[in-house]
Coordinates of N, CA and C in Angstrom, one line a residue:
M954 N 21.2 12.9 -11.6 CA 20.8 11.9 -10.7 C 19.3 11.7 -10.9
S955 N 18.8 10.5 -10.9 CA 17.4 10.2 -11.0 C 16.6 10.4 -9.7
K956 N 15.4 10.8 -9.8 CA 14.5 10.9 -8.6 C 13.8 9.5 -8.4
V957 N 13.5 9.3 -7.2 CA 12.8 8.1 -6.8 C 11.5 7.9 -7.6
E958 N 10.8 8.9 -7.8 CA 9.5 8.8 -8.6 C 9.8 8.4 -10.0
E959 N 10.9 8.8 -10.6 CA 11.2 8.4 -11.9 C 11.5 6.9 -12.0
K960 N 12.2 6.4 -11.0 CA 12.5 5.0 -10.9 C 11.3 4.1 -10.7
L961 N 10.4 4.6 -9.8 CA 9.2 3.9 -9.5 C 8.3 3.8 -10.7
F962 N 8.4 4.8 -11.6 CA 7.6 4.8 -12.8 C 8.0 3.7 -13.7
E963 N 9.2 3.2 -13.6 CA 9.7 2.2 -14.5 C 9.2 0.8 -14.1
N964 N 8.7 0.6 -12.9 CA 8.2 -0.6 -12.5 C 6.8 -0.9 -13.1
R965 N 6.4 -2.1 -13.2 CA 5.1 -2.4 -13.8 C 4.3 -3.3 -12.8
Y966 N 3.0 -3.2 -12.9 CA 2.1 -3.9 -11.9 C 1.1 -4.8 -12.7
R967 N 0.9 -5.9 -12.2 CA -0.2 -6.8 -12.7 C -1.2 -6.8 -11.6
V968 N -2.3 -6.1 -11.8 CA -3.3 -6.0 -10.7 C -4.2 -7.2 -10.8
D969 N -4.4 -7.8 -9.6 CA -5.3 -8.9 -9.5 C -6.7 -8.4 -9.2
E970 N -7.5 -8.1 -10.2 CA -8.8 -7.5 -10.1 C -9.7 -8.3 -9.1
G971 N -10.3 -7.6 -8.2 CA -11.2 -8.2 -7.2 C -10.6 -9.0 -6.1
R972 N -9.2 -9.1 -6.1 CA -8.5 -9.8 -5.0 C -7.4 -9.0 -4.5
P973 N -7.6 -7.9 -3.8 CA -6.5 -7.1 -3.3 C -5.8 -7.9 -2.2
H974 N -4.5 -7.7 -2.1 CA -3.6 -8.4 -1.2 C -3.5 -7.6 0.1
I975 N -4.0 -6.4 0.2 CA -4.1 -5.6 1.4 C -5.5 -5.1 1.6
S976 N -5.9 -5.0 2.8 CA -7.2 -4.4 3.1 C -7.1 -3.8 4.5
I977 N -8.0 -2.8 4.7 CA -8.2 -2.2 6.0 C -9.2 -3.0 6.7
I978 N -8.9 -3.6 7.8 CA -9.8 -4.5 8.5 C -11.1 -3.8 8.9
S979 N -11.0 -2.6 9.6 CA -12.2 -1.8 10.0 C -11.9 -0.3 9.7
A980 N -12.7 0.2 8.9 CA -12.6 1.6 8.6 C -13.0 2.5 9.8
D981 N -13.8 2.0 10.7 CA -14.2 2.7 11.9 C -13.0 2.9 12.8
V982 N -12.1 1.9 12.9 CA -10.9 2.0 13.7 C -10.0 3.1 13.2
C983 N -9.8 3.1 11.9 CA -9.0 4.2 11.2 C -9.6 5.6 11.5
E984 N -10.9 5.7 11.4 CA -11.5 7.0 11.6 C -11.6 7.4 13.1
G985 N -11.9 6.5 14.0 CA -12.2 6.8 15.3 C -11.0 6.6 16.3
Q986 N -10.2 5.6 16.1 CA -9.2 5.3 17.1 C -7.8 5.7 16.7
C987 N -7.5 5.8 15.4 CA -6.2 6.1 14.9 C -6.1 7.6 14.8
T988 N -5.3 8.2 15.6 CA -5.2 9.7 15.5 C -4.0 10.1 14.6
A989 N -3.0 9.3 14.5 CA -1.8 9.7 13.7 C -2.0 9.4 12.2
K990 N -2.8 8.4 11.8 CA -3.0 8.0 10.4 C -1.6 8.0 9.7
Q991 N -0.7 7.3 10.3 CA 0.7 7.3 9.8 C 0.8 6.6 8.4
C992 N -0.1 5.7 8.1 CA -0.1 5.0 6.8 C -0.2 6.0 5.6
T993 N -0.9 7.1 5.9 CA -1.1 8.1 4.8 C 0.2 8.8 4.4
Y994 N 1.2 8.8 5.3 CA 2.4 9.5 4.9 C 3.7 8.6 4.9
C995 N 3.5 7.3 5.4 CA 4.7 6.4 5.4 C 4.8 5.5 4.2
C996 N 3.7 5.2 3.6 CA 3.6 4.3 2.4 C 4.5 4.9 1.3
P997 N 5.5 4.2 0.8 CA 6.4 4.8 -0.2 C 5.7 4.9 -1.6
A998 N 4.6 4.1 -1.8 CA 3.9 4.1 -3.0 C 2.6 4.9 -3.0
A999 N 2.4 5.6 -1.8 CA 1.2 6.4 -1.6 C -0.1 5.7 -1.9
C1000 N -0.2 4.5 -1.4 CA -1.4 3.7 -1.6 C -2.5 4.1 -0.6
Y1001 N -2.1 4.8 0.5 CA -3.1 5.3 1.4 C -3.2 6.8 1.3
A1002 N -4.5 7.3 1.4 CA -4.7 8.7 1.3 C -5.8 9.1 2.3
L1003 N -5.8 10.3 2.7 CA -6.8 10.8 3.6 C -7.8 11.6 2.8
E1004 N -9.0 11.2 2.8 CA -10.1 11.9 2.0 C -11.3 12.1 2.9
N1005 N -11.6 13.4 3.2 CA -12.7 13.7 4.0 C -12.6 13.1 5.4
G1006 N -11.4 13.0 5.9 CA -11.2 12.4 7.3 C -11.1 10.9 7.3
K1007 N -11.2 10.3 6.2 CA -11.2 8.8 6.1 C -10.0 8.3 5.4
V1008 N -9.4 7.2 5.8 CA -8.3 6.6 5.1 C -8.8 5.8 4.0
V1009 N -8.3 6.0 2.8 CA -8.7 5.3 1.6 C -7.5 4.6 1.1
L1010 N -7.7 3.3 0.8 CA -6.6 2.4 0.3 C -6.8 2.1 -1.2
T1011 N -5.8 2.3 -2.0 CA -5.7 1.9 -3.4 C -4.5 1.0 -3.5
T1012 N -4.8 -0.3 -3.8 CA -3.7 -1.3 -3.8 C -2.9 -1.3 -5.1
D1013 N -3.4 -0.7 -6.2 CA -2.7 -0.6 -7.4 C -1.4 0.2 -7.2
G1014 N -0.3 -0.4 -7.6 CA 1.0 0.3 -7.4 C 1.7 0.0 -6.1
C1015 N 1.2 -0.9 -5.3 CA 1.8 -1.3 -4.1 C 3.2 -1.9 -4.3
L1016 N 4.2 -1.5 -3.5 CA 5.5 -2.0 -3.7 C 5.8 -3.3 -2.9
E1017 N 4.7 -3.8 -2.2 CA 4.8 -5.0 -1.4 C 5.9 -5.0 -0.3
C1018 N 6.2 -3.8 0.2 CA 7.3 -3.6 1.2 C 6.9 -4.0 2.6
G1019 N 5.6 -3.9 2.9 CA 5.1 -4.2 4.2 C 5.1 -3.1 5.2
T1020 N 5.5 -1.9 4.7 CA 5.5 -0.7 5.6 C 4.2 -0.5 6.4
C1021 N 3.1 -0.7 5.7 CA 1.8 -0.4 6.3 C 1.5 -1.4 7.4
R1022 N 1.9 -2.6 7.3 CA 1.6 -3.5 8.4 C 2.5 -3.3 9.6
V1023 N 3.7 -2.8 9.4 CA 4.6 -2.5 10.4 C 4.2 -1.2 11.1
I1024 N 3.8 -0.2 10.4 CA 3.5 1.1 10.9 C 2.2 1.2 11.6
C1025 N 1.3 0.3 11.3 CA 0.0 0.2 12.0 C 0.1 -0.6 13.3
D1026 N 1.0 -0.3 14.1 CA 1.3 -1.1 15.3 C 0.4 -0.7 16.5
D1027 N -0.3 0.4 16.4 CA -1.2 0.8 17.5 C -2.5 0.0 17.4
N1028 N -3.0 -0.2 16.2 CA -4.4 -0.8 16.1 C -4.3 -2.1 15.3
F1029 N -3.2 -2.5 14.7 CA -3.1 -3.7 13.9 C -4.4 -3.9 13.0
N1030 N -4.6 -2.8 12.2 CA -5.9 -2.8 11.4 C -5.6 -3.0 9.9
I1031 N -4.5 -3.6 9.6 CA -4.2 -3.9 8.2 C -4.1 -5.4 8.0
E1032 N -4.8 -5.9 7.0 CA -4.6 -7.3 6.7 C -3.8 -7.3 5.4
W1033 N -2.6 -8.0 5.5 CA -1.6 -8.0 4.4 C -1.2 -9.4 4.1
T1034 N -1.2 -9.7 2.8 CA -0.6 -11.0 2.3 C 0.1 -10.7 1.0
Y1035 N 0.9 -11.6 0.6 CA 1.5 -11.4 -0.7 C 0.5 -11.6 -1.8
P1036 N 0.6 -11.0 -3.0 CA -0.4 -11.3 -4.1 C -0.2 -12.7 -4.6
R1037 N -1.2 -13.2 -5.3 CA -1.1 -14.5 -5.9 C 0.1 -14.5 -6.9
G1038 N 0.6 -15.6 -7.2 CA 1.7 -15.7 -8.2 C 1.4 -15.1 -9.5
G1039 N 2.3 -14.3 -10.0 CA 2.2 -13.7 -11.3 C 1.5 -12.3 -11.2
F1040 N 1.0 -11.9 -10.0 CA 0.4 -10.6 -9.8 C 1.3 -9.8 -8.9
G1041 N 1.0 -8.5 -8.9 CA 1.7 -7.6 -8.0 C 2.8 -6.8 -8.8
I1042 N 3.8 -6.4 -8.1 CA 4.8 -5.5 -8.7 C 5.8 -6.4 -9.5
L1043 N 6.2 -5.8 -10.6 CA 7.3 -6.4 -11.5 C 8.4 -5.4 -11.5
Y1044 N 9.4 -5.6 -10.7 CA 10.5 -4.6 -10.7 C 11.4 -4.7 -11.9
K1045 N 11.6 -3.5 -12.5 CA 12.4 -3.5 -13.7 C 13.9 -3.5 -13.3
F1046 N 14.3 -2.9 -12.2 CA 15.7 -2.8 -11.8 C 16.1 -3.8 -10.7
G1047 N 15.5 -5.0 -10.8 CA 16.0 -6.0 -9.8 C 15.0 -6.1 -8.7

């Protein structure tokens, strides 16, 4: 049986340099008001990481599932749109 990580590795991404489709609206809100930092462990692509107490976002490899915008329901601190046409994830298995 294949692991999820192995299947995710099969996907390809076309990164839209300089035009990320996700952003953290205010880093201060993440640092000061968000105690759970649930995006750092709920994102299936691990785009969010906790480094030195701050949430860091790397949009490369995003699955465009929208989990981050749903899970950030306390502070609504994620700005999320679909990538421009031709960019983003290219699913190999459908």
